[in-house]
mmCIF file of C-alpha atoms in Angstrom:
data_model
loop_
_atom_site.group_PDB
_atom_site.id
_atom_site.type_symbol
_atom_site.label_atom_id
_atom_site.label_comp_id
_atom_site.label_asym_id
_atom_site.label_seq_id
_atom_site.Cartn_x
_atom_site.Cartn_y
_atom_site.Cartn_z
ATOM 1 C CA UNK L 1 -46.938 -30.812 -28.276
ATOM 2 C CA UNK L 2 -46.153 -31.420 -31.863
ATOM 3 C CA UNK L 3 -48.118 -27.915 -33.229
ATOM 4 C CA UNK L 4 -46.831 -26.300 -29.861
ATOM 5 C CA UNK L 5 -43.401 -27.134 -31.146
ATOM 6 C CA UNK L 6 -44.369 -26.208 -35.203
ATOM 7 C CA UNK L 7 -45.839 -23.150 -34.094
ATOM 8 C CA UNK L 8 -42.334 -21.710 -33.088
ATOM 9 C CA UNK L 9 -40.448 -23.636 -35.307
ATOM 10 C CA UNK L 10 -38.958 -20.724 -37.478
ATOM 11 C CA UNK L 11 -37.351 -19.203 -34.322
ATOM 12 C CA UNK L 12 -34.778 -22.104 -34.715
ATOM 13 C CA UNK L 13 -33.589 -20.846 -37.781
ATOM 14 C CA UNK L 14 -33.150 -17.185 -36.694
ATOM 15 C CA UNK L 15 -29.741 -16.133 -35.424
ATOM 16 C CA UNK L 16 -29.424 -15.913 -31.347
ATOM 17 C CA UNK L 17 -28.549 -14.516 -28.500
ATOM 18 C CA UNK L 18 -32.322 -15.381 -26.786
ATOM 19 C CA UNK L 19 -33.020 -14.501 -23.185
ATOM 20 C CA UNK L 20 -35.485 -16.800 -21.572
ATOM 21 C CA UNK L 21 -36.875 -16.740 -18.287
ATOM 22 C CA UNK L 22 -39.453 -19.216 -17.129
ATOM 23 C CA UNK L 23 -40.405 -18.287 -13.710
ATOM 24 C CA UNK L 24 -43.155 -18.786 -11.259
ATOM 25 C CA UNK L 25 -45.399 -15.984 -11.498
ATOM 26 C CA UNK L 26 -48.245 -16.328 -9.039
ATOM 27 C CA UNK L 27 -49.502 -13.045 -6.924
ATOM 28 C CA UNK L 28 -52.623 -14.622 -5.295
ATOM 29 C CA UNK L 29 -50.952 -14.114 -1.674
ATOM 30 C CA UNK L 30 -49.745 -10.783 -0.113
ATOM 31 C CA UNK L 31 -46.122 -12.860 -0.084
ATOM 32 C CA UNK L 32 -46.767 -13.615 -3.995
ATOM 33 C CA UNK L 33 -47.465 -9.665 -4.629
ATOM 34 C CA UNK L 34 -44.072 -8.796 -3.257
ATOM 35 C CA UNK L 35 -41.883 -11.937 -4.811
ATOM 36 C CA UNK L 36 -43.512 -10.649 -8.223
ATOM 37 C CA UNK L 37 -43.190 -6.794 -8.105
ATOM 38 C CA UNK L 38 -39.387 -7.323 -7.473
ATOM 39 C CA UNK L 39 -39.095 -10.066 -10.334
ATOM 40 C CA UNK L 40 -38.718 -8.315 -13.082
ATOM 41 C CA UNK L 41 -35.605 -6.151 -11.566
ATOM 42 C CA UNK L 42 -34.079 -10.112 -10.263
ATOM 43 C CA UNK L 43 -34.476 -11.480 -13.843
ATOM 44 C CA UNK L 44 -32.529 -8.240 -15.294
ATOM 45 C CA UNK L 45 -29.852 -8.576 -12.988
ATOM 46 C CA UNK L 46 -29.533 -12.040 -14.064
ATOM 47 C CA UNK L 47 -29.285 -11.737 -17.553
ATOM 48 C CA UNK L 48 -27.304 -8.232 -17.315
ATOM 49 C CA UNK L 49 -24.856 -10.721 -15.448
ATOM 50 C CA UNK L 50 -24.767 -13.349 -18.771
ATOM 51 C CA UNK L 51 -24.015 -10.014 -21.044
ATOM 52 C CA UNK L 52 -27.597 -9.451 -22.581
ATOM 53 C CA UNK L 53 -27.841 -6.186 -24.555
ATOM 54 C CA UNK L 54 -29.617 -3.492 -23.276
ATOM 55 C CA UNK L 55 -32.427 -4.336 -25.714
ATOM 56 C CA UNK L 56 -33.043 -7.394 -24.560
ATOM 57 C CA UNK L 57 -32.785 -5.940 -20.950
ATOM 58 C CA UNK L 58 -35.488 -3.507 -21.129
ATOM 59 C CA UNK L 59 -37.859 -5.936 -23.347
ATOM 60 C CA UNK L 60 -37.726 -8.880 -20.894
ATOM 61 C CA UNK L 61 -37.975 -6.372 -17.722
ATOM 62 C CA UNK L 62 -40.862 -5.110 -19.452
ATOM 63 C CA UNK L 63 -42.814 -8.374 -20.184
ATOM 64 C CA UNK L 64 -41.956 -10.107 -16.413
ATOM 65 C CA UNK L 65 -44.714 -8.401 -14.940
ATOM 66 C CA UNK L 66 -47.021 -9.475 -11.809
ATOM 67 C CA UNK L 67 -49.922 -12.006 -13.470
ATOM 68 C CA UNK L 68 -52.438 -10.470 -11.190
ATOM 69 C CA UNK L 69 -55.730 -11.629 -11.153
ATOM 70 C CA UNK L 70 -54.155 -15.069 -12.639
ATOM 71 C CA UNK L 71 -55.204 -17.961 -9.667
ATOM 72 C CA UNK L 72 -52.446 -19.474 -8.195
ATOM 73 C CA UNK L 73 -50.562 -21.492 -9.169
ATOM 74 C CA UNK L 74 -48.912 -19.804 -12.700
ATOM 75 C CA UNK L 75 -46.177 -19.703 -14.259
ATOM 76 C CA UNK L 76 -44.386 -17.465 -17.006
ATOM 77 C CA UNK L 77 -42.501 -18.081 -19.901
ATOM 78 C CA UNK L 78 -40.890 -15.102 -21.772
ATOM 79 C CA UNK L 79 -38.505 -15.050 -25.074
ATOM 80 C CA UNK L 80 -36.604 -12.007 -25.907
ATOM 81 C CA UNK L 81 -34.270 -11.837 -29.012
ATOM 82 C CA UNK L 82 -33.596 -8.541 -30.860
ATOM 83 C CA UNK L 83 -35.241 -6.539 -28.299
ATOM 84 C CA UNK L 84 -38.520 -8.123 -28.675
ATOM 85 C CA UNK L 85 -40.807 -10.122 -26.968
ATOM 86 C CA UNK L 86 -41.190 -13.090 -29.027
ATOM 87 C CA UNK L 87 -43.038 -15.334 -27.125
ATOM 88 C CA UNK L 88 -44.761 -14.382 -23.714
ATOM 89 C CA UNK L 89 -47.626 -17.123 -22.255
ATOM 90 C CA UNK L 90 -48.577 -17.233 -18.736
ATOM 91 C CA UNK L 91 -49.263 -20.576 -18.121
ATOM 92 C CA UNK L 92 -51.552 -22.285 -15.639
ATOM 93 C CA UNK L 93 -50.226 -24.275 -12.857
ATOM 94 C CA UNK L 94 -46.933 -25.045 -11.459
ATOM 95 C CA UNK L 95 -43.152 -25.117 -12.934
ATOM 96 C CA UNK L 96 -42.861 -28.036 -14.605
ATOM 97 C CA UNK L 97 -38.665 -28.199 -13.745
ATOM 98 C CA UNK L 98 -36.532 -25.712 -12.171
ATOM 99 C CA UNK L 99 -36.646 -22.144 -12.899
ATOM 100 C CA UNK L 100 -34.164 -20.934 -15.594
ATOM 101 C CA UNK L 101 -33.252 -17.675 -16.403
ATOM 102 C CA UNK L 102 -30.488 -17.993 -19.205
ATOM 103 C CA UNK L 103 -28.914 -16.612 -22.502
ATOM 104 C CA UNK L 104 -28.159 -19.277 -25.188
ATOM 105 C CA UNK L 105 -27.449 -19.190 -29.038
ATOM 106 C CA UNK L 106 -30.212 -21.915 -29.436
ATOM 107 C CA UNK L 107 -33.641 -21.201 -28.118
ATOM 108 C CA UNK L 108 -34.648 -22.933 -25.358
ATOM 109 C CA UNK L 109 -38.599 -24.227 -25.594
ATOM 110 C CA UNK L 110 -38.755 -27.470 -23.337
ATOM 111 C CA UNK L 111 -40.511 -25.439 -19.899
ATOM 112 C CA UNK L 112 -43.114 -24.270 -22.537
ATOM 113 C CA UNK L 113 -43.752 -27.507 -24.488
ATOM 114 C CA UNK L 114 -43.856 -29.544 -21.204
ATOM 115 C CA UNK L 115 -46.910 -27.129 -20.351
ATOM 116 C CA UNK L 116 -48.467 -28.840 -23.488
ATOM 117 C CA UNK L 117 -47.473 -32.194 -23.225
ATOM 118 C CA UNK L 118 -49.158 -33.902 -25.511
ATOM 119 C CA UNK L 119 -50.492 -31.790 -28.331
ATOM 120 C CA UNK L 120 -53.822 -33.503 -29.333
ATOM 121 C CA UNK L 121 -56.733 -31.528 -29.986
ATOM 122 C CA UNK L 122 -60.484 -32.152 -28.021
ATOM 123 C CA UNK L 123 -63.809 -30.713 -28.706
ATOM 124 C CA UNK L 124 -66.283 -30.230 -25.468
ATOM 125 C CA UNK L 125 -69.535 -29.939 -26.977
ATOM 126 C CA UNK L 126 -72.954 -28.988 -24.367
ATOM 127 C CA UNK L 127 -75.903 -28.984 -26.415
ATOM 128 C CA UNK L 128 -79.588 -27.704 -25.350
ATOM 129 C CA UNK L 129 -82.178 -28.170 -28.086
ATOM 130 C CA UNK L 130 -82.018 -24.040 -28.516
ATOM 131 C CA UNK L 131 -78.550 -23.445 -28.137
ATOM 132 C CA UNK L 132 -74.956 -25.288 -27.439
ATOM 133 C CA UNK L 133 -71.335 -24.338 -26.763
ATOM 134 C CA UNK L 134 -68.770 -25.404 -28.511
ATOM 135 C CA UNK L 135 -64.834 -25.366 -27.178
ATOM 136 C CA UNK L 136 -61.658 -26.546 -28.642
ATOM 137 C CA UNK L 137 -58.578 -27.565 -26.564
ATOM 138 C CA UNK L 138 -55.094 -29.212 -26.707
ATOM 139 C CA UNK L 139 -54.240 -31.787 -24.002
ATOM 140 C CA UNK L 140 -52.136 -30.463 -21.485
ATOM 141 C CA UNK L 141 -53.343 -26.814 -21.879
ATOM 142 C CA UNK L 142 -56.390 -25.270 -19.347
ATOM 143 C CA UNK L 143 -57.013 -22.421 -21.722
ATOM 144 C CA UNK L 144 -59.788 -22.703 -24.052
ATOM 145 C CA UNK L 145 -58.297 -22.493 -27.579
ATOM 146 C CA UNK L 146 -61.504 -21.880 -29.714
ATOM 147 C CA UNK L 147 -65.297 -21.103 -27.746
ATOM 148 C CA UNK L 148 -68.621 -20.552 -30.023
ATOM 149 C CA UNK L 149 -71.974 -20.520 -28.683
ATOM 150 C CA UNK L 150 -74.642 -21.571 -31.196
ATOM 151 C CA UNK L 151 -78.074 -19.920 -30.414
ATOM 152 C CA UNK L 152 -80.929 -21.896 -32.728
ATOM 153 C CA UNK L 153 -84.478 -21.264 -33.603
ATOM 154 C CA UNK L 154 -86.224 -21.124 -30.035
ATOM 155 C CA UNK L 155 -89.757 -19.952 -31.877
ATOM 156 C CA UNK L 156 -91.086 -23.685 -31.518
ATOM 157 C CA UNK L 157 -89.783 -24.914 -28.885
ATOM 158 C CA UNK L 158 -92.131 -23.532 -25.941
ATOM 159 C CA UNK L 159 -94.544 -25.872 -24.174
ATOM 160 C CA UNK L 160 -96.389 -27.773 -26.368
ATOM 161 C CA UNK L 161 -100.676 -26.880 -26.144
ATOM 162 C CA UNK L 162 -102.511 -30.086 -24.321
ATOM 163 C CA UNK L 163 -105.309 -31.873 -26.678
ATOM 164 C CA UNK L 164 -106.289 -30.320 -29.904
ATOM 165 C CA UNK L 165 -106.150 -31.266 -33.657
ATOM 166 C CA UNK L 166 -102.757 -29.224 -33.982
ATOM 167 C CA UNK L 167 -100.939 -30.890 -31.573
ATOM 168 C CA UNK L 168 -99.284 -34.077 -33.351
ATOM 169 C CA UNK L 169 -98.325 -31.765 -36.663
ATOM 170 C CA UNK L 170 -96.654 -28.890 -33.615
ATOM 171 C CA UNK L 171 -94.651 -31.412 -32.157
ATOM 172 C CA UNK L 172 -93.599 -32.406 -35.350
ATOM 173 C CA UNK L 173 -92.800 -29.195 -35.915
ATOM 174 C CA UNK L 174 -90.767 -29.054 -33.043
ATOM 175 C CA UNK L 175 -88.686 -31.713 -33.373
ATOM 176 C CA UNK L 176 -87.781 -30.303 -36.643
ATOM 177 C CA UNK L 177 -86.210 -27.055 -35.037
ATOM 178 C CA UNK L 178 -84.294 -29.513 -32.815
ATOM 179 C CA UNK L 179 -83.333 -31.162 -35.497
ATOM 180 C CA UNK L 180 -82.021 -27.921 -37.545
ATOM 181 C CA UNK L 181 -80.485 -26.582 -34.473
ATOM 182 C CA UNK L 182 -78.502 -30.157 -33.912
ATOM 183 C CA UNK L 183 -77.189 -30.079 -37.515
ATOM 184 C CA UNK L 184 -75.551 -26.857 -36.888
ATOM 185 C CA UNK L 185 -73.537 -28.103 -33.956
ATOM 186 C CA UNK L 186 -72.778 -31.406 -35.628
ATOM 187 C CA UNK L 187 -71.891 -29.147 -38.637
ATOM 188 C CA UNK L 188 -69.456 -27.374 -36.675
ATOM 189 C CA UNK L 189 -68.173 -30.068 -34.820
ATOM 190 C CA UNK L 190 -67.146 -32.121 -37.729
ATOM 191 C CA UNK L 191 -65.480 -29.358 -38.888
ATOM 192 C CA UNK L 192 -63.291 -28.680 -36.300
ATOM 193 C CA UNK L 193 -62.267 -32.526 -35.929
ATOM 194 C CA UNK L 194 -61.691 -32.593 -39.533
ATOM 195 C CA UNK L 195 -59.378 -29.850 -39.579
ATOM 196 C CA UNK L 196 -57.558 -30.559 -36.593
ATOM 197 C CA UNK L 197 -57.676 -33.900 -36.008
ATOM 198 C CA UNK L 198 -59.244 -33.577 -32.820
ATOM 199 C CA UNK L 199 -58.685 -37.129 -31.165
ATOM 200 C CA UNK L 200 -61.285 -36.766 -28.998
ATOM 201 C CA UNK L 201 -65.439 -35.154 -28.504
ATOM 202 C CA UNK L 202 -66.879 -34.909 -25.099
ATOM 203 C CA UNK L 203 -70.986 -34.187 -25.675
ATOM 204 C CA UNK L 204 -72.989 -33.585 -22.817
ATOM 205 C CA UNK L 205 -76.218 -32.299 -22.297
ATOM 206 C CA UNK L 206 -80.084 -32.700 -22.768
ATOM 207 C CA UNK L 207 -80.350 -36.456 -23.617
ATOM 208 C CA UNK L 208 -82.822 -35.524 -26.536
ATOM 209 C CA UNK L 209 -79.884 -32.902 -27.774
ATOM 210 C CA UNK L 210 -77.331 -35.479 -27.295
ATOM 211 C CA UNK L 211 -78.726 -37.843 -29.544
ATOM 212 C CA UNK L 212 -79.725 -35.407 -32.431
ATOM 213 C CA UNK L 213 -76.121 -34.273 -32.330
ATOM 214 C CA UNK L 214 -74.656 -37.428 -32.540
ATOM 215 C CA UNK L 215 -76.743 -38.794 -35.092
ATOM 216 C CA UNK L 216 -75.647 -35.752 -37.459
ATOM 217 C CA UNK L 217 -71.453 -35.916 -36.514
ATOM 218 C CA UNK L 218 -69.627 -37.358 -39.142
ATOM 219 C CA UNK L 219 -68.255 -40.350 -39.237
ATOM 220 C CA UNK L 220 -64.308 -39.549 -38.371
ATOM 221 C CA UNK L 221 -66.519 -37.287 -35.520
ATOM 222 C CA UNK L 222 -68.659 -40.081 -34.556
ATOM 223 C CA UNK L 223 -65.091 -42.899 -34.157
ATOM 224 C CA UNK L 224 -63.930 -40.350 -31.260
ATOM 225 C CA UNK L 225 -66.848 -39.657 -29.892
ATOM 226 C CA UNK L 226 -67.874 -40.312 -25.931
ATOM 227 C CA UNK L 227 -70.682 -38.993 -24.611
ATOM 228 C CA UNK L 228 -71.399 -37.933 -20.608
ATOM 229 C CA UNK L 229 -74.713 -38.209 -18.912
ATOM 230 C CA UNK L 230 -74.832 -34.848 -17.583
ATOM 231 C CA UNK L 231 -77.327 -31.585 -18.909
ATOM 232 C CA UNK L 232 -74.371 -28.997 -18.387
ATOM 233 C CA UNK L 233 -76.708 -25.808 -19.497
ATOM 234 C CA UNK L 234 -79.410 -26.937 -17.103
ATOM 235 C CA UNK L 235 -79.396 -24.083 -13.788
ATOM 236 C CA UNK L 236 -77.776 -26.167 -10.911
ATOM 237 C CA UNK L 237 -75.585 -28.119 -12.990
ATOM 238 C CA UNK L 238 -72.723 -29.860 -11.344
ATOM 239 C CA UNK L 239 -69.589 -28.080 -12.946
ATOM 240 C CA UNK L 240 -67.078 -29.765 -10.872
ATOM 241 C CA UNK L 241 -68.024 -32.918 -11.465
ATOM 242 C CA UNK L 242 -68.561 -32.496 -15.394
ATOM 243 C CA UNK L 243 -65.132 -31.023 -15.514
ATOM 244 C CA UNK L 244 -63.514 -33.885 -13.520
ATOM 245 C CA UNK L 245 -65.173 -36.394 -15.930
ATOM 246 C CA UNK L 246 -63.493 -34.189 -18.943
ATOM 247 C CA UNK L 247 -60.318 -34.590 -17.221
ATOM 248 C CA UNK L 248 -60.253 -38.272 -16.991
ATOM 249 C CA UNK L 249 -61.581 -39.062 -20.466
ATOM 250 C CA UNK L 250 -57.987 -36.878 -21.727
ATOM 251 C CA UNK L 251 -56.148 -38.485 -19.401
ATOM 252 C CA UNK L 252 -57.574 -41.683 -20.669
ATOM 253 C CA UNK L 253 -56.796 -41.003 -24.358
ATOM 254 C CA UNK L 254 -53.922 -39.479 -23.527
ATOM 255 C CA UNK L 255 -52.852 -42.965 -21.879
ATOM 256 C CA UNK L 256 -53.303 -44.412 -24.661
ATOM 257 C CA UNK L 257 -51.883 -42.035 -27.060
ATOM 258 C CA UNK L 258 -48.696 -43.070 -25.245
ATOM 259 C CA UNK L 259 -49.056 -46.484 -24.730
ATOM 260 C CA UNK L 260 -49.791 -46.665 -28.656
ATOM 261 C CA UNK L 261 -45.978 -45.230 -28.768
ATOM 262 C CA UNK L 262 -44.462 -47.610 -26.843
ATOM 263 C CA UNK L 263 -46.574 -50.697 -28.335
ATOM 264 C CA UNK L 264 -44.919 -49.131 -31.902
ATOM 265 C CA UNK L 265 -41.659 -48.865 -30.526
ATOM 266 C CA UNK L 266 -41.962 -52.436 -28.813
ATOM 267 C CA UNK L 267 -43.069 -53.760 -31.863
ATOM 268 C CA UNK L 268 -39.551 -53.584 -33.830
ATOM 269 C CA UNK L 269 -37.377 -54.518 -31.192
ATOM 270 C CA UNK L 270 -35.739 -57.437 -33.008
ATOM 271 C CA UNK L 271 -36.375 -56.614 -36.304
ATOM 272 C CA UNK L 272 -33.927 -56.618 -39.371
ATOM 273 C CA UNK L 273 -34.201 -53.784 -40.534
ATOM 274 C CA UNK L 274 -36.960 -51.525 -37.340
ATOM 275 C CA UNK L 275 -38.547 -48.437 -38.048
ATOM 276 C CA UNK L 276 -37.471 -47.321 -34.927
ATOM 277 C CA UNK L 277 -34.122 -46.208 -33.236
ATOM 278 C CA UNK L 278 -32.770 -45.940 -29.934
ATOM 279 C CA UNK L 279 -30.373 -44.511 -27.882
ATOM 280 C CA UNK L 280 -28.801 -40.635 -28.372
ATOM 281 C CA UNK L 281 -26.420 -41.852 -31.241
ATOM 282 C CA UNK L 282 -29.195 -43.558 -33.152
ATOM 283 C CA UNK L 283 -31.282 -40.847 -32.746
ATOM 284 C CA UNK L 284 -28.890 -38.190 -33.563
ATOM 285 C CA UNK L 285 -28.331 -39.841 -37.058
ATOM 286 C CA UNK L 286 -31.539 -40.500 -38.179
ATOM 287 C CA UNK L 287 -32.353 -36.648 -37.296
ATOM 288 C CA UNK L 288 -29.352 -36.266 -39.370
ATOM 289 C CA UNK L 289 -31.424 -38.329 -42.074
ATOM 290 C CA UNK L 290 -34.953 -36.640 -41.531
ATOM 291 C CA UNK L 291 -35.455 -39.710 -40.973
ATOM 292 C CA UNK L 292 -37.662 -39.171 -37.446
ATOM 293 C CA UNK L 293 -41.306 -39.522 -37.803
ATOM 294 C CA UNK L 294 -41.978 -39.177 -33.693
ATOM 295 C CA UNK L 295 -39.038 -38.558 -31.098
ATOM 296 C CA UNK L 296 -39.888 -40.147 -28.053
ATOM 297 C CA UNK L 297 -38.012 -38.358 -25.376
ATOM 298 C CA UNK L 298 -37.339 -38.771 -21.897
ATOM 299 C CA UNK L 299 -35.431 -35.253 -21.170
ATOM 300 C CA UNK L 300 -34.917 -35.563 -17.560
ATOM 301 C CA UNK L 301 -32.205 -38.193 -18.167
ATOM 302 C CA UNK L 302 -30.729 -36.597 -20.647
ATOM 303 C CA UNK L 303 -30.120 -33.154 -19.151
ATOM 304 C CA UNK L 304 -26.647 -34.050 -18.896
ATOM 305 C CA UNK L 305 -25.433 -34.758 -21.903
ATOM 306 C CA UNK L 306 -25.020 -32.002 -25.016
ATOM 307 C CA UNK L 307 -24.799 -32.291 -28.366
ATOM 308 C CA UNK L 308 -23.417 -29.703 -31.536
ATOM 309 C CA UNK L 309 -26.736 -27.080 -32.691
ATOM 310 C CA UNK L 310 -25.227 -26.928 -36.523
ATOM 311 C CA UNK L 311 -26.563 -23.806 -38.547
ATOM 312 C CA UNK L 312 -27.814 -25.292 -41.516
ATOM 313 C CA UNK L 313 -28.418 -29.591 -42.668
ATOM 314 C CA UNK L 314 -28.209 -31.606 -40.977
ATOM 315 C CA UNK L 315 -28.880 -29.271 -37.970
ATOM 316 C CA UNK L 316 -27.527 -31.955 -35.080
ATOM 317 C CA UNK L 317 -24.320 -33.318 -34.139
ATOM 318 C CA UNK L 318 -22.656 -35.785 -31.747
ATOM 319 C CA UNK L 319 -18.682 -34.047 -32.843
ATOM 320 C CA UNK L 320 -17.588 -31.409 -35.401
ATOM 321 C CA UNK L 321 -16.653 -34.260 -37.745
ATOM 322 C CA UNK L 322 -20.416 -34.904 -38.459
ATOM 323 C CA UNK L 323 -21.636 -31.271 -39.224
ATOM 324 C CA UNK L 324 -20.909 -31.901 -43.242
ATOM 325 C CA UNK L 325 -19.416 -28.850 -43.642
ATOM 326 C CA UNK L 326 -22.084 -26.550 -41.490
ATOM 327 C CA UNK L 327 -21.366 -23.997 -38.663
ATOM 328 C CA UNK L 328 -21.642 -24.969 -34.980
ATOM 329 C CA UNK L 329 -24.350 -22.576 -33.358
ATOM 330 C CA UNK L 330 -23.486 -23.753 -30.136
ATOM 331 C CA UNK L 331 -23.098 -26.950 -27.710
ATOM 332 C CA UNK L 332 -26.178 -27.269 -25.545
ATOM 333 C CA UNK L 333 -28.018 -29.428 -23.890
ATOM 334 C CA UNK L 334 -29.243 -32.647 -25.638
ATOM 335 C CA UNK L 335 -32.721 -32.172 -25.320
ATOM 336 C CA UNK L 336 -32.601 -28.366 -26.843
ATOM 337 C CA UNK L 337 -30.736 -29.796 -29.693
ATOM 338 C CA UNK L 338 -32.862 -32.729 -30.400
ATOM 339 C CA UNK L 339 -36.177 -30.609 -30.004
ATOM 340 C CA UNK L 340 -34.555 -27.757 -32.280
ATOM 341 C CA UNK L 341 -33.519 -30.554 -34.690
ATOM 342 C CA UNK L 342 -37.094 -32.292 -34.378
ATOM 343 C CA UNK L 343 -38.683 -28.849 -35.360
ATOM 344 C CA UNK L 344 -36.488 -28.245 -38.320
ATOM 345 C CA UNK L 345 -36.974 -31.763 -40.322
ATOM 346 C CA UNK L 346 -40.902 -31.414 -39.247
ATOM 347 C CA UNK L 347 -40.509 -34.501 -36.886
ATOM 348 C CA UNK L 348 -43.513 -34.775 -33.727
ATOM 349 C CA UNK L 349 -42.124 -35.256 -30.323
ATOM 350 C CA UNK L 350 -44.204 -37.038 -27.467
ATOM 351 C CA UNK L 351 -42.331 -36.199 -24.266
ATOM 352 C CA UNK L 352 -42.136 -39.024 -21.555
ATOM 353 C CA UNK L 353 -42.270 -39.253 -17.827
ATOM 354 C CA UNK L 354 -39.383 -41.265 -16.326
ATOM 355 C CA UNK L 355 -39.289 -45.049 -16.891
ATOM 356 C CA UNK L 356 -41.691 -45.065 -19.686
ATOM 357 C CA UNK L 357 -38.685 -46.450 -21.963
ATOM 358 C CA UNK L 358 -36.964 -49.836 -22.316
ATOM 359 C CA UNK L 359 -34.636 -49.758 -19.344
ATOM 360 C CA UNK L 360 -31.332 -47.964 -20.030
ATOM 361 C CA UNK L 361 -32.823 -46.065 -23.062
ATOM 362 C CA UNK L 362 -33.282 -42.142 -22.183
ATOM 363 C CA UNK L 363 -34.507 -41.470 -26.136
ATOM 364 C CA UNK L 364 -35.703 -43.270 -28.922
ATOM 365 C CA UNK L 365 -37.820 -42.523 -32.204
ATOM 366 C CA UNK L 366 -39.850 -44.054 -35.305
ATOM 367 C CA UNK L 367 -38.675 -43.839 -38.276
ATOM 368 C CA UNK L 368 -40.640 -42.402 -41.590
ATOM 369 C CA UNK L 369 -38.467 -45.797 -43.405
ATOM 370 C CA UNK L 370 -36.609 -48.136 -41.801
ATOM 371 C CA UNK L 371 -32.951 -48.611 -40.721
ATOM 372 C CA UNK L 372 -30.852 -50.583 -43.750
ATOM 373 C CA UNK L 373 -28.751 -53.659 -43.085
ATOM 374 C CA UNK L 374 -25.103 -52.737 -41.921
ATOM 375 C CA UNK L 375 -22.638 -53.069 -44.645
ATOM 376 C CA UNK L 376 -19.966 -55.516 -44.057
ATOM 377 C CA UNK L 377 -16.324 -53.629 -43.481
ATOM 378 C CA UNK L 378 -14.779 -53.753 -47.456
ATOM 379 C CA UNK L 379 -17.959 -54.116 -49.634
#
């Protein structure tokens, strides 16, 4: 979630009003075709309702279209501020929350970033010993980011003659190619981990591929590396059951990614002075502060409670009295505020489900230094 959230981080510093609408937008059913073709007409008349401009109107009418040919379930999320389309992703599966078509100061990203909930980056890797595929996703999100298929030498690698002087130096030979066309993949994949920090590379495929790949990954490559016993290229390949093994080894790391968190969090409970904070007011001033390495944030308990978007430093407030002399944007929800003010002082948020917090604790953070010592009243 934390690039998700960098990626659009800019639009919190641009001047409102934004139209969102984040709506179901499957069609696979004769009943879907009909609920979509007449969406884009009930999303104008909502927004016309809330006082959009006429820009806006026509932009979002335009971009709420039928996702045809999308399977069902998807959803939609659309941004409109200006008259333009700022952001419009059709996103696989479900709503995440209600739908909400709405018209705020202060853009509203949560339905988006809880399509990517947790942000890290994974390499797939199949490998053949003439060719591989290479894709790049983030947790959280179907689409394939990044997809390169690698073709090697093939001239070698044909059936190797029976008998004959020749035949010791052509295998040789051959597992030379192999071992060429494995350093390009490892090459490739080591790259992409290295740049972004992929926590985690799936490699399946030909056993003999496999291990010349491996061997070549470097080490940071190598540290999140797990590899899976199937030959993926091979005709007859089980794809269902490859992709189900994918799914659990995210949902593994992702686990722990989490738990990590927590174990962090749990770790200064006590402390003198914690690199952590909890609760909404603690939270709100160490955003204040820039203080927030990771806001932990459990938004469905906080969806009633609202906090002061400020215009400038130190971009979050609990009351006027704490805006230090900057404009109120608006009051909105507290976790809009606390994502926009997240964004802003380059924080990463980890979204989490229900009880995954001390009890009584809806949001919480850890700190880039820690919390001082109070000072006595009259020092």
């Amino acid at each position: 979630m934390t690039e998700q959230l960098a990626k659009y981080s800019g639009l919190f510093r641009k001047e409102g009003p934004w139209c969102v609408a984040y709506v179901d937008a499957s069609a696979g059913t004769v009943d879907g075709l009909e609920n979509a073709d007449v969406q884009p007409d009930n999303v104008r008349n909502v927004l016309q309702g809330l006082g959009a401009s006429e820009d806006d109107l026509q932009a979002i009418h335009g971009a709420i279209q039928p996702a045809k040919g999308e399977p069902a379930p998807v959803s939609r999320f659309v941004l409109v501020g200006q008259g333009e389309v700022v952001i419009d992703e059709v996103l696989p599966g479900a709503l995440v929350g209600p739908e909400m078509i709405s018209r705020d100061e202060i853009p509203n990203l949560l339905p988006l970033l809880k399509h990517h909930p947790s942000g890290f980056a994974y390499v797939v890797v199949e490998a053949s010993r003439d060719e591989s595929e290479i894709r790049l996703y983030t947790a959280g999100a179907p689409a394939v980011e990044e997809r390169q298929h690698i073709q090697g030498d093939d001239d070698s690698l044909k059936k190797v003659p029976v008998g004959g002087w020749s035949q010791g130096r052509y295998q040789r030979h051959t597992e030379e190619v192999w071992r060429r066309n494995a350093d390009q993949v490892a090459e490739e994949v080591s790259r992409i981990v290295r740049e972004r920090h992929a926590k985690l590379v799936i490699l399946a495929g030909d056993i003999r591929a496999r291990q010349l790949v491996a061997d070549q990954l470097s080490e940071e490559s190598k540290a999140v590396l797990s590899t899976v016993d199937f030959h993926t290229l091979a005709a007859g390949s089980d794809r269902e059951k490859f992709d189900n093994e994918i799914n659990s080894l995210v949902a593994q790391q992702w686990a722990a990614e989490q738990q990590q968190l927590m174990d962090r969090l749990a770790e200064q409970d006590g402390q003198a002075n914690p690199l952590s904070a909890t609760g909404i007011g603690a939270v709100v001033h160490a955003l204040q502060q820039a203080q927030v390495d990771v806001l932990i944030l459990d938004d469905g308990s906080l969806a009633e409670h609202t906090l002061l978007a400020l215009s400038a430093e130190p971009w979050v407030a609990s009351s006027e009295g704490e805006s230090l002399g900057a404009d109120v944007v608006a009051k909105v929800s507290a976790p809009t505020a606390l994502l926009r003010a997240a964004a802003l002082t380059d924080a990463r948020v980890q979204l989490v489900p229900s009880g995954a917090l001390p009890e009584g604790v809806n949001v919480a953070a850890l700190l880039r230094w820690p919390t001082g010592p109070e000072v006595p009243e009259g020092a």
